[in-house]
Tab-separated table of C-alpha atoms and ligand atoms in Angstrom:
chain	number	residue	atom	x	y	z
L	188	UNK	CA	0.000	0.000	0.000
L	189	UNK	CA	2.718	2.026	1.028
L	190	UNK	CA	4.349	3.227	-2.302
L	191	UNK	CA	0.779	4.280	-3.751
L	192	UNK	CA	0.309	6.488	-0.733
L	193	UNK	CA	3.973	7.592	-1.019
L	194	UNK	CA	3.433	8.951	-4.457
L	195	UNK	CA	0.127	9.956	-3.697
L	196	UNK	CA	1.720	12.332	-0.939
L	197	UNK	CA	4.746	13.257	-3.195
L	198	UNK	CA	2.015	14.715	-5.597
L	199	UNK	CA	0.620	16.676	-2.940
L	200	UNK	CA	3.305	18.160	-1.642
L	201	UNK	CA	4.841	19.373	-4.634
L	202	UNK	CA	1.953	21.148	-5.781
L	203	UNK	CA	1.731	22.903	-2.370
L	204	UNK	CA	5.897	23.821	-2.999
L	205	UNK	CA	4.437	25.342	-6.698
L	206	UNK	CA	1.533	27.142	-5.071
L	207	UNK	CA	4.638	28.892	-3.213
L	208	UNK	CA	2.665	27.841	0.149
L	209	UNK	CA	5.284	25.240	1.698
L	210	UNK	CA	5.816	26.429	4.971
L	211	UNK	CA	9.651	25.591	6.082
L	212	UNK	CA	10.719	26.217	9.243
L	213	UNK	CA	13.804	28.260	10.648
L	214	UNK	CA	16.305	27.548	13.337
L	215	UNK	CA	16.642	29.496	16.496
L	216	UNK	CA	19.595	28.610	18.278
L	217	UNK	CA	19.091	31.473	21.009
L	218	UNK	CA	16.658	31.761	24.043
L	219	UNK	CA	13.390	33.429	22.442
L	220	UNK	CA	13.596	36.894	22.736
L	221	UNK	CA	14.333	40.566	21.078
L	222	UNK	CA	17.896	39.469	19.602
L	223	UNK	CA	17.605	35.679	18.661
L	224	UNK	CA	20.238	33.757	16.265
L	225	UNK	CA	18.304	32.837	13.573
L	226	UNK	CA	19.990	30.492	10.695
L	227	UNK	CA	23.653	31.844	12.316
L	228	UNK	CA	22.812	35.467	11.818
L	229	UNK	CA	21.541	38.264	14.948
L	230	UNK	CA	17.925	39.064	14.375
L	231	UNK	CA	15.476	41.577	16.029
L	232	UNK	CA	12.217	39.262	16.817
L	233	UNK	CA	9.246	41.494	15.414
L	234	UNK	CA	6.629	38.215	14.792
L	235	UNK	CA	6.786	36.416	18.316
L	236	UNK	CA	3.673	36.140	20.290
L	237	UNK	CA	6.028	36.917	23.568
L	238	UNK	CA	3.885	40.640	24.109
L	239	UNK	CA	4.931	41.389	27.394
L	240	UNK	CA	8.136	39.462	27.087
L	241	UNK	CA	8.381	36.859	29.683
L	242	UNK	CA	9.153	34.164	27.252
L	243	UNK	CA	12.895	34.118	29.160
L	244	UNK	CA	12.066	36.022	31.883
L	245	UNK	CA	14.407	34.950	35.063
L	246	UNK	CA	11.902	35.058	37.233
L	247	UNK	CA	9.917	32.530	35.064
L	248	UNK	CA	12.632	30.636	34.981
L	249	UNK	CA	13.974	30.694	38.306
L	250	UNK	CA	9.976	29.519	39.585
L	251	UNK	CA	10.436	26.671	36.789
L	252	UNK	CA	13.394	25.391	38.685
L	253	UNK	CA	12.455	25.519	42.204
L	254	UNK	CA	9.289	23.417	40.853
L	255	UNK	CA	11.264	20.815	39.474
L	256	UNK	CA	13.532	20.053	42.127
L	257	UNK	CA	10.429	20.612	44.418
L	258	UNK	CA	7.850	18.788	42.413
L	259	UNK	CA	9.561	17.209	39.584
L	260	UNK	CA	9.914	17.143	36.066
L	261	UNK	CA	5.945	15.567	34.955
L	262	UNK	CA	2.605	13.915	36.066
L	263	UNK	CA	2.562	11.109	34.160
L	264	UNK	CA	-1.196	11.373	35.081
L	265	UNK	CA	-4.548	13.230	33.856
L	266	UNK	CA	-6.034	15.564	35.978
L	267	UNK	CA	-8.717	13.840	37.918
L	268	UNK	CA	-6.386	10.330	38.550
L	269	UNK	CA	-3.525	11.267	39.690
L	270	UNK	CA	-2.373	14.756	38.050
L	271	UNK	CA	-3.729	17.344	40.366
L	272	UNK	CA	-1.152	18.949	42.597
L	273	UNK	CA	-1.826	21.939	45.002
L	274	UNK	CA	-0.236	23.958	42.641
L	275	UNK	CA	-2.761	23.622	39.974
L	276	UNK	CA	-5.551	24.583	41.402
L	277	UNK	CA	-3.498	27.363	42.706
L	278	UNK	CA	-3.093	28.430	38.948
L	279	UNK	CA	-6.373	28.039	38.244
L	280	UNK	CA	-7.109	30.412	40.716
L	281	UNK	CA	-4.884	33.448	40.217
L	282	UNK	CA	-6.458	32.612	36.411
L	283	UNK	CA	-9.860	33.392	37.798
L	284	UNK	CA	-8.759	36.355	39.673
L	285	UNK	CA	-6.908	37.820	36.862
L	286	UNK	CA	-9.912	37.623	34.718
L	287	UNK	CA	-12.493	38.278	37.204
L	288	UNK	CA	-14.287	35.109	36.861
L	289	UNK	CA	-15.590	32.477	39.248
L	290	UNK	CA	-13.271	28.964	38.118
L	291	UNK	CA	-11.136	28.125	35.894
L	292	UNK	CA	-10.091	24.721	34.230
L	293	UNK	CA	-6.559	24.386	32.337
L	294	UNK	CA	-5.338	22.333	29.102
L	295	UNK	CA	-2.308	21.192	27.721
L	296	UNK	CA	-2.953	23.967	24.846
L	297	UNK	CA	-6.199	26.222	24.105
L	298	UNK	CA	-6.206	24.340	21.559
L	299	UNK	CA	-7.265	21.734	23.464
L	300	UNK	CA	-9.058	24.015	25.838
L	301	UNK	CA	-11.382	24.812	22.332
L	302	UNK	CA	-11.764	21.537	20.976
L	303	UNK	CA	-13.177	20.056	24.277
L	304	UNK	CA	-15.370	23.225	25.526
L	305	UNK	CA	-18.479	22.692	22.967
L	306	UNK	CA	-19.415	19.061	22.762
L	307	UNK	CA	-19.865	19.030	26.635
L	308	UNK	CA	-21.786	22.039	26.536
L	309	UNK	CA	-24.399	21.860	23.747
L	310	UNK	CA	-26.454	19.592	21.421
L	311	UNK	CA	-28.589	19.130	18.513
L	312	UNK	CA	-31.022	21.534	20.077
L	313	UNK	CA	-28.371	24.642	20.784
L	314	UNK	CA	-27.115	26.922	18.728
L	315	UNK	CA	-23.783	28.177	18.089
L	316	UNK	CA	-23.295	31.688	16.474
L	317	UNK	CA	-19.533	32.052	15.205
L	318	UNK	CA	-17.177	34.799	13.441
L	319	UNK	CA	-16.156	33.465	10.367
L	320	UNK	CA	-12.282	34.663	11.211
L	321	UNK	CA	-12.682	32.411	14.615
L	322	UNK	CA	-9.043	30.636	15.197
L	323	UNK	CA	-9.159	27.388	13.780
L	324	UNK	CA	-9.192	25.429	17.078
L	325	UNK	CA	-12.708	26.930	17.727
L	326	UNK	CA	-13.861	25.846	14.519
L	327	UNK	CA	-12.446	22.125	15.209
L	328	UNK	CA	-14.521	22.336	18.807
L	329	UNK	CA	-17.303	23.417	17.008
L	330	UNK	CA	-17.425	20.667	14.522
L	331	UNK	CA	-16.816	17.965	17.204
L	332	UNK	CA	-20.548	19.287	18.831
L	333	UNK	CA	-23.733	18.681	17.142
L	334	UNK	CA	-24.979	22.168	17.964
L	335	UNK	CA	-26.528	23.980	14.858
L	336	UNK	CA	-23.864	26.368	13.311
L	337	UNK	CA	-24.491	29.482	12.442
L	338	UNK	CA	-21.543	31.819	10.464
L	339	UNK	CA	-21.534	35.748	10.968
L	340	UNK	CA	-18.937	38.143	8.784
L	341	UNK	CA	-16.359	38.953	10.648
L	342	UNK	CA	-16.740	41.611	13.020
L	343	UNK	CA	-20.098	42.095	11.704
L	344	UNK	CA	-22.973	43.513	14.052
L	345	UNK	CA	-25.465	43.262	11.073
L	346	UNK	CA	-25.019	39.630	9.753
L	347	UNK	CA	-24.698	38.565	13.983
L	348	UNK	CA	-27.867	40.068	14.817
L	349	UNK	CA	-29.304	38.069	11.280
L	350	UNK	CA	-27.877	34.364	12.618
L	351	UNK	CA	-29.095	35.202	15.926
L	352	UNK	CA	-32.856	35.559	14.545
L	353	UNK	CA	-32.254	32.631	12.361
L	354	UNK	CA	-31.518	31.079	16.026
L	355	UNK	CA	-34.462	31.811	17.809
L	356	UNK	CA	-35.627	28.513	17.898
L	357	UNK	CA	-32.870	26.765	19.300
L	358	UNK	CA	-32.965	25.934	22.764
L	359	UNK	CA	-29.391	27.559	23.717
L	360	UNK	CA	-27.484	30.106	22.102
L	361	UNK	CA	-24.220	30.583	22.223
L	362	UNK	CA	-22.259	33.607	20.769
L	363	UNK	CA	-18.251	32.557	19.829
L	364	UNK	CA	-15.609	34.884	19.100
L	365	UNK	CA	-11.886	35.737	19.232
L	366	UNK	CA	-11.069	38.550	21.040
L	367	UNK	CA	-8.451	39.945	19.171
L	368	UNK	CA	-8.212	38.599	15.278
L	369	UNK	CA	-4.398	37.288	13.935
L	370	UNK	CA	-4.582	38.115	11.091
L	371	UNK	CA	-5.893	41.997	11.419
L	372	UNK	CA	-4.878	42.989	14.641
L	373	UNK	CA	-9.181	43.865	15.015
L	374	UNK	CA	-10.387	44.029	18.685
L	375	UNK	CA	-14.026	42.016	18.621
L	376	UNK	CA	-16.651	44.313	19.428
L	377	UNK	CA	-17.630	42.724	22.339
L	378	UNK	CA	-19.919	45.975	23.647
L	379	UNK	CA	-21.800	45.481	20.729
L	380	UNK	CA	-22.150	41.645	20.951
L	381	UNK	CA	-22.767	41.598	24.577
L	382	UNK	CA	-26.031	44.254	23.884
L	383	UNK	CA	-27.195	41.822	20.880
L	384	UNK	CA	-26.436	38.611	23.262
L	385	UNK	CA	-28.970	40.419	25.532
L	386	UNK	CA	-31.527	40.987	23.392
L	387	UNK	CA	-31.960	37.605	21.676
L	388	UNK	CA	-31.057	36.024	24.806
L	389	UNK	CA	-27.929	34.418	24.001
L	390	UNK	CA	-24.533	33.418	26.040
L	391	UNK	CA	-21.199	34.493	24.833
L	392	UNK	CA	-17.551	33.163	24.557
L	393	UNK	CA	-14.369	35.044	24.106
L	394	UNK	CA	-10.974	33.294	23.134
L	395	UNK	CA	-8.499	35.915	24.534
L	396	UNK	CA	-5.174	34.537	23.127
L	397	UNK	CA	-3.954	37.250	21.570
L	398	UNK	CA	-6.145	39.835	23.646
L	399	UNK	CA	-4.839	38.853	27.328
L	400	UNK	CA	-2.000	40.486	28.673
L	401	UNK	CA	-2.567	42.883	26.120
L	402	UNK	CA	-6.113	44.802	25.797
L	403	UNK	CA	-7.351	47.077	27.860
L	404	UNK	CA	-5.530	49.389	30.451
L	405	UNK	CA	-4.296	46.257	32.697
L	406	UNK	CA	-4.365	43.828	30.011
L	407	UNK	CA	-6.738	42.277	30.904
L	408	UNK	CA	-8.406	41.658	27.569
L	409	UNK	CA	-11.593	42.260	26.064
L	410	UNK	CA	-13.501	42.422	28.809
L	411	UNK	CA	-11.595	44.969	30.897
L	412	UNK	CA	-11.689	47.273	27.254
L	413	UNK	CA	-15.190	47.232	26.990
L	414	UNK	CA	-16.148	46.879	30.883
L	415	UNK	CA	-17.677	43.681	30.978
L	416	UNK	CA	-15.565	41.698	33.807
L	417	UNK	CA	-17.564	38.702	35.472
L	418	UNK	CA	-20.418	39.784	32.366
L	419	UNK	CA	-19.112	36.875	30.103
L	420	UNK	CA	-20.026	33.345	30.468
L	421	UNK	CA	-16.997	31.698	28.921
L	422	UNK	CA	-13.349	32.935	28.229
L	423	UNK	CA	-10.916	30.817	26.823
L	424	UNK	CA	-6.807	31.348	26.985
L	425	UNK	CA	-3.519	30.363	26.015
L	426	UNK	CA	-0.322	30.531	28.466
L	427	UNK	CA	1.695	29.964	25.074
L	428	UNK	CA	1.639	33.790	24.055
L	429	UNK	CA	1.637	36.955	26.797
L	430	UNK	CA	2.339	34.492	29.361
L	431	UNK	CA	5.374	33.178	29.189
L	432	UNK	CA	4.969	31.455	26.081
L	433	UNK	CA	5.456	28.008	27.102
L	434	UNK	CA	2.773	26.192	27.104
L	435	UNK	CA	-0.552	25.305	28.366
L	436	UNK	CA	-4.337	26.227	27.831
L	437	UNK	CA	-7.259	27.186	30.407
L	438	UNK	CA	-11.449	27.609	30.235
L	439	UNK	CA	-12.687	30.113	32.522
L	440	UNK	CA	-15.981	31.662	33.660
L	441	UNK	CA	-19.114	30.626	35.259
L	442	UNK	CA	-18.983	28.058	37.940
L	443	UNK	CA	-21.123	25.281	36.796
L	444	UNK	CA	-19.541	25.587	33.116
L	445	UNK	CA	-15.893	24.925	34.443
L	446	UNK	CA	-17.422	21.964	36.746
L	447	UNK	CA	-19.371	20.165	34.013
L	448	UNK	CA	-15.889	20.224	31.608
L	449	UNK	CA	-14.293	18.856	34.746
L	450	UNK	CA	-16.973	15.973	34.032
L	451	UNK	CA	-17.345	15.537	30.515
L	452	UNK	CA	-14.328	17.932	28.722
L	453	UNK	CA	-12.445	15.194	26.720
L	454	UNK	CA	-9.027	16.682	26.377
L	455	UNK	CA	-9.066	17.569	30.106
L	456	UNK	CA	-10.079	13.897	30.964
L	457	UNK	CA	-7.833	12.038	28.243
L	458	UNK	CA	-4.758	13.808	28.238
L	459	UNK	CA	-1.641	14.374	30.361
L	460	UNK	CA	-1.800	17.190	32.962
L	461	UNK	CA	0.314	20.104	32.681
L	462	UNK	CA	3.945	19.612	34.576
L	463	UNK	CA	5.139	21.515	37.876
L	464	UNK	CA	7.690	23.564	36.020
L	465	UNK	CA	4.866	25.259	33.465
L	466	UNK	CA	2.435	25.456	36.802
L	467	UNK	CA	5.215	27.442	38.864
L	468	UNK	CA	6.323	29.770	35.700
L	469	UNK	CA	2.252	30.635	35.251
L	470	UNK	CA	1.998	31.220	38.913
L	471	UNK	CA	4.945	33.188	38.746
L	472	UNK	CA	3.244	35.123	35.440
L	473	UNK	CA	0.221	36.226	37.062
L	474	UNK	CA	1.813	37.562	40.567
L	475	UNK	CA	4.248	39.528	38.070
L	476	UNK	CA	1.075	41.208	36.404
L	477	UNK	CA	-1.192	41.341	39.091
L	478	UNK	CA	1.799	43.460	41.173
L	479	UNK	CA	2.320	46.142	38.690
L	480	UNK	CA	1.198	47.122	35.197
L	481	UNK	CA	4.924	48.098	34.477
L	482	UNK	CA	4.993	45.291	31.474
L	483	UNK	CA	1.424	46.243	29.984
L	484	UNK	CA	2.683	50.326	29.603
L	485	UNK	CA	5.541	49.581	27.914
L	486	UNK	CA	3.868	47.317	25.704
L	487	UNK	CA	1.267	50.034	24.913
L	488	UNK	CA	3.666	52.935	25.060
L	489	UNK	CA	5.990	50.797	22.554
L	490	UNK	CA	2.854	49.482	20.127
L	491	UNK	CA	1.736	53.557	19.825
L	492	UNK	CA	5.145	54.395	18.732
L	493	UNK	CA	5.420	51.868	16.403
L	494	UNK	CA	2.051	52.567	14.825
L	495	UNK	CA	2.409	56.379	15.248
L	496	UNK	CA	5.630	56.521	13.375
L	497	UNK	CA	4.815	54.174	10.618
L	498	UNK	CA	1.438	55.820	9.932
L	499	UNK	CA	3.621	59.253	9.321
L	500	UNK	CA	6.143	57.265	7.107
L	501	UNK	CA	3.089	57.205	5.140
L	502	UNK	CA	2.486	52.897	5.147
L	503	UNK	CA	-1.334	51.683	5.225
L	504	UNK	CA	-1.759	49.604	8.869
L	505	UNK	CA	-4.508	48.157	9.851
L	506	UNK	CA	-6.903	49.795	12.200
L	507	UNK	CA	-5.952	47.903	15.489
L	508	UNK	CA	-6.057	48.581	19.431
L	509	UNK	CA	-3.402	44.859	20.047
L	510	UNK	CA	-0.153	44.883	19.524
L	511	UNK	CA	-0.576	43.308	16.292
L	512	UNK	CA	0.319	45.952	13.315
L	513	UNK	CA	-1.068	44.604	9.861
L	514	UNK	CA	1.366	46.461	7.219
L	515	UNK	CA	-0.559	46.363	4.549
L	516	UNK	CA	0.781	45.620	0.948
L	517	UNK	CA	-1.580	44.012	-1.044
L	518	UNK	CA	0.094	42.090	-3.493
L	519	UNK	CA	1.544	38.836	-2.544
L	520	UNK	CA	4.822	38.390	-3.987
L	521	UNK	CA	5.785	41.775	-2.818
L	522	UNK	CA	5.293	41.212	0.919
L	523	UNK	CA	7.452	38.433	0.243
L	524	UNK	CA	10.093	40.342	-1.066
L	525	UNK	CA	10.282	42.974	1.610
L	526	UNK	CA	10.069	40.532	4.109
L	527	UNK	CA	13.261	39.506	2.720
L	528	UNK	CA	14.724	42.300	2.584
L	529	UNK	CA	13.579	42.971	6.351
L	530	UNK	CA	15.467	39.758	6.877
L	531	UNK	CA	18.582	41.487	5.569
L	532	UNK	CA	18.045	44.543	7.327
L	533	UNK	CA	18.288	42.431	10.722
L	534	UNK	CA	14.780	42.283	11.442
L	535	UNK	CA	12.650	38.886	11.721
L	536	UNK	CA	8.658	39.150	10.205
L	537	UNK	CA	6.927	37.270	8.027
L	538	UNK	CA	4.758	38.145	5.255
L	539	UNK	CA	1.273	36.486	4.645
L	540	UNK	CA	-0.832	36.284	1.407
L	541	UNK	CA	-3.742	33.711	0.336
L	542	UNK	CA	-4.830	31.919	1.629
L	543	UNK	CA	-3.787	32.557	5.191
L	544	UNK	CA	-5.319	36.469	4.426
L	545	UNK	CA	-7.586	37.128	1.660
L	546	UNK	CA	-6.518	37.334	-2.074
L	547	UNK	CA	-5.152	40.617	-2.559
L	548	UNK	CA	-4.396	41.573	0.960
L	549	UNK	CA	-0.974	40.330	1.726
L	550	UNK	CA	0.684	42.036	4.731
L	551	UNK	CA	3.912	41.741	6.665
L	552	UNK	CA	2.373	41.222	10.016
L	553	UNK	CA	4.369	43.089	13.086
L	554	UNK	CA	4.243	42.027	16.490
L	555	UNK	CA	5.150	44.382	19.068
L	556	UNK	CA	6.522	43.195	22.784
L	557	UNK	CA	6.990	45.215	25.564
L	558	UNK	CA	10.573	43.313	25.066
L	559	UNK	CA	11.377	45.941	22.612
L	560	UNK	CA	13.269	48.706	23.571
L	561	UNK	CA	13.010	52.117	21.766
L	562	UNK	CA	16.590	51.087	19.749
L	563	UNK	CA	14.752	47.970	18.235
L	564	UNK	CA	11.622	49.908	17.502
L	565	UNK	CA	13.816	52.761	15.839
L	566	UNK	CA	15.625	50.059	13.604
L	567	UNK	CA	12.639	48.136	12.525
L	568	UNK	CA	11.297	51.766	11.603
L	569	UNK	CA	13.847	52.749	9.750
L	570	UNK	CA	14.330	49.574	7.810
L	571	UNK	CA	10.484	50.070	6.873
L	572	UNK	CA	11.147	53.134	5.642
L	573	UNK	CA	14.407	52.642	3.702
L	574	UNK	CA	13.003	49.352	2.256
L	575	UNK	CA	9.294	51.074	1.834
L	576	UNK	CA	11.523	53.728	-0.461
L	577	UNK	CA	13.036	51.376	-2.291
L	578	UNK	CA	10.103	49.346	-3.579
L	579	UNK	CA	8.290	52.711	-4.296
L	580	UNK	CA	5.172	51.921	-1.704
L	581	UNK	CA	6.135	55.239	0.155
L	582	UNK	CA	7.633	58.408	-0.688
N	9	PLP	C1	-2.770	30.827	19.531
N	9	PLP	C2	-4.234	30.640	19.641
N	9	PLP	C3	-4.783	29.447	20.099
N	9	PLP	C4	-3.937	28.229	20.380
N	9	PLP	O1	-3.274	28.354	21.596
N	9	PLP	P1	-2.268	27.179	22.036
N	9	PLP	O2	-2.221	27.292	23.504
N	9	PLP	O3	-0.979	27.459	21.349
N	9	PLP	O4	-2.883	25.893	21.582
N	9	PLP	C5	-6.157	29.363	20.253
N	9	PLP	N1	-6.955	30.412	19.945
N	9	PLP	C6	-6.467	31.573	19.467
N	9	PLP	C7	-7.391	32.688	19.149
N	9	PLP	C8	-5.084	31.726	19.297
N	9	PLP	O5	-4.605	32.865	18.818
């Protein structure tokens, strides 16, 4: 059987290398951070997910090792058999309290914390009311629960308020979106959904992965930018990005949510439980935010510079209150050429086209990290600028 599927896959995979869409990955032989080694040459990071930079923060690090000489290096349980130490429910805890909710469950990813939140949750009478630019874990979570789907535009108030009539007859609605988009940068307008959840009686969930640590004047995400702590049923979170950037995944919200995915979540109750080190670096996380908002500032002081100077160099960015800057430049093959040139210029982005964006929007896609001092921020500036001149997209 084997060599028909080997050809079979050799096909594939070259058509995916002519499409120009073969991803391939490159070598970091340097702690994540600002400067990183990357293919034997110094690079300045611009595309991590590290916002407030505690991806290799000592303290992180430092609570990592006391847990494993304390605690040890894993499980080798699930949760509810023999994988629950003190510390993780101490985690989920300081979780809650960070995001003003009542409990909190955690994952090995939130990817895992997506694809096991619906099927326990809803069935062939319930409704589920999703933006179509929803990461793609929520879609998989979705599709593993028999809940009626229902698609709104992205973003739009309109087309949501449209499903949500369509779901009137359903016996539970439930309203899912990301707080902050990727690919855009686009804060959900969670005011705006929370007064249409309210009107055709509906529940909502936010996936705050790229909003926590980041949105709002604490960073506390969505719900501190639009006011609505402790108003949201579900919130779902990564520890992979702001956090530390390890790993690790968590549910939290209502009470009797979080206890009936303690029951029936699958990827809580059939896989491994997350290990002392990544509990005591999370702890460590959340005291270091919850004591001062020193890391949020800078991140917000540093993603207005960025955007302020690169709007008066004249580039076309995305409308966006993360710390995700969408450069726009349209046309595929260019934002892979100044990406390039970027590269050689000592700064690390990438550039994405179709299908990861729509056809005709390719971007280079910055991320900003309170990480970044004003010396990186100049130099990826400038290189915009000189590169930007170059290719004739400024003047
Ligand atoms: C990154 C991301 C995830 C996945 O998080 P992991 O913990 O890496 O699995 C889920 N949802 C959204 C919106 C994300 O941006």
């Amino acid at each position: 059987m084997y060599q028909e599927f080997k050809s079979h896959l050799t096909v594939e995979l070259a058509s995916i290398k002519e499409a120009g869409l073969f991803k391939n990955e490159r070598l970091i032989a340097s702690p994540q951070g600002v400067d990183i080694m990357v293919d034997g040459k110094h690079l300045f990071n611009f595309c991590a997910n590290n916002y407030l930079g505690l991806a290799n923060h000592p303290a992180l690090i430092e609570a990592a090792k006391t847990a494993m000489d304390e605690r040890g290096y894993g499980m080798s349980s699930v949760r509810f058999i023999c994988g629950t130490q003190d510390r993780h429910k101490e985690l989920e805890k300081a979780i809650a309290h960070y995001f003003g909710t009542e409990d909190t469950i955690l994952y090995a990813a939130c990817f895992d914390a997506n694809g096991g939140l619906f099927e326990p949750l809803l069935t062939e009478e319930d409704a589920v009311i999703s933006d179509a630019l929803n990461h793609a874990s929520i879609i998989d979570g979705v599709r593993l629960c028999k809940a009626q789907r229902f698609r709104y535009a992205n973003a739009d108030m309109v087309d949501l308020e449209e499903q949500l009539k369509k779901a009137q007859s359903c016996r539970f609605r439930l309203i899912v979106t990301d707080g902050v988009f990727s690919m855009d940068g686009n804060v959900c307008p969670l005011d705006k959904i929370y007064e249409l959840a309210n009107r055709y009686n509906a529940m909502i969930m936010v996936d705050e992965s790229h909003s926590a640590g980041v949105v709002g004047k604490t960073g506390r995400g969505v719900t501190e930018l639009y006011q609505l702590r402790g108003k949201i049923e579900i919130i779902t979170g990564t520890l992979g990005k702001a956090f530390g950037g390890a790993v690790g995944g968590f549910t939290t919200g209502k009470k009797e949510i979080i206890d009936m995915l303690r029951q029936r979540s699958r990827p809580y109750l059939f896989s491994n439980s997350l290990p002392p080190m990544v509990v005591a670096a999370a702890i460590e996380t959340f005291a270091i935010v919850d004591k001062t908002n020193d890391l949020q500032d800078k991140l917000h002081r540093n993603t207005d510079y960025f955007r302020e100077k690169m709007l008066a160099a004249g580039f076309d960015i995305k409308p966006t209150q993360s710390a995700i800057c969408a450069v726009m430049l349209y046309d595929a093959k260019l934002s892979q050429d100044f990406a390039a040139k970027l590269h050689e210029e000592g700064i690390y982005v990438t550039g994405f086209y179709y299908p990861v964006v729509p056809k005709g929007e390719a971007r280079i896609r910055v991320q900003i990290s309170a990480a970044h001092e004003q010396e990186h921020l100049d130099k990826c500036i400038n290189a915009f600028i000189k590169i930007g001149k170059a290719l004739k997209i400024i003047q």
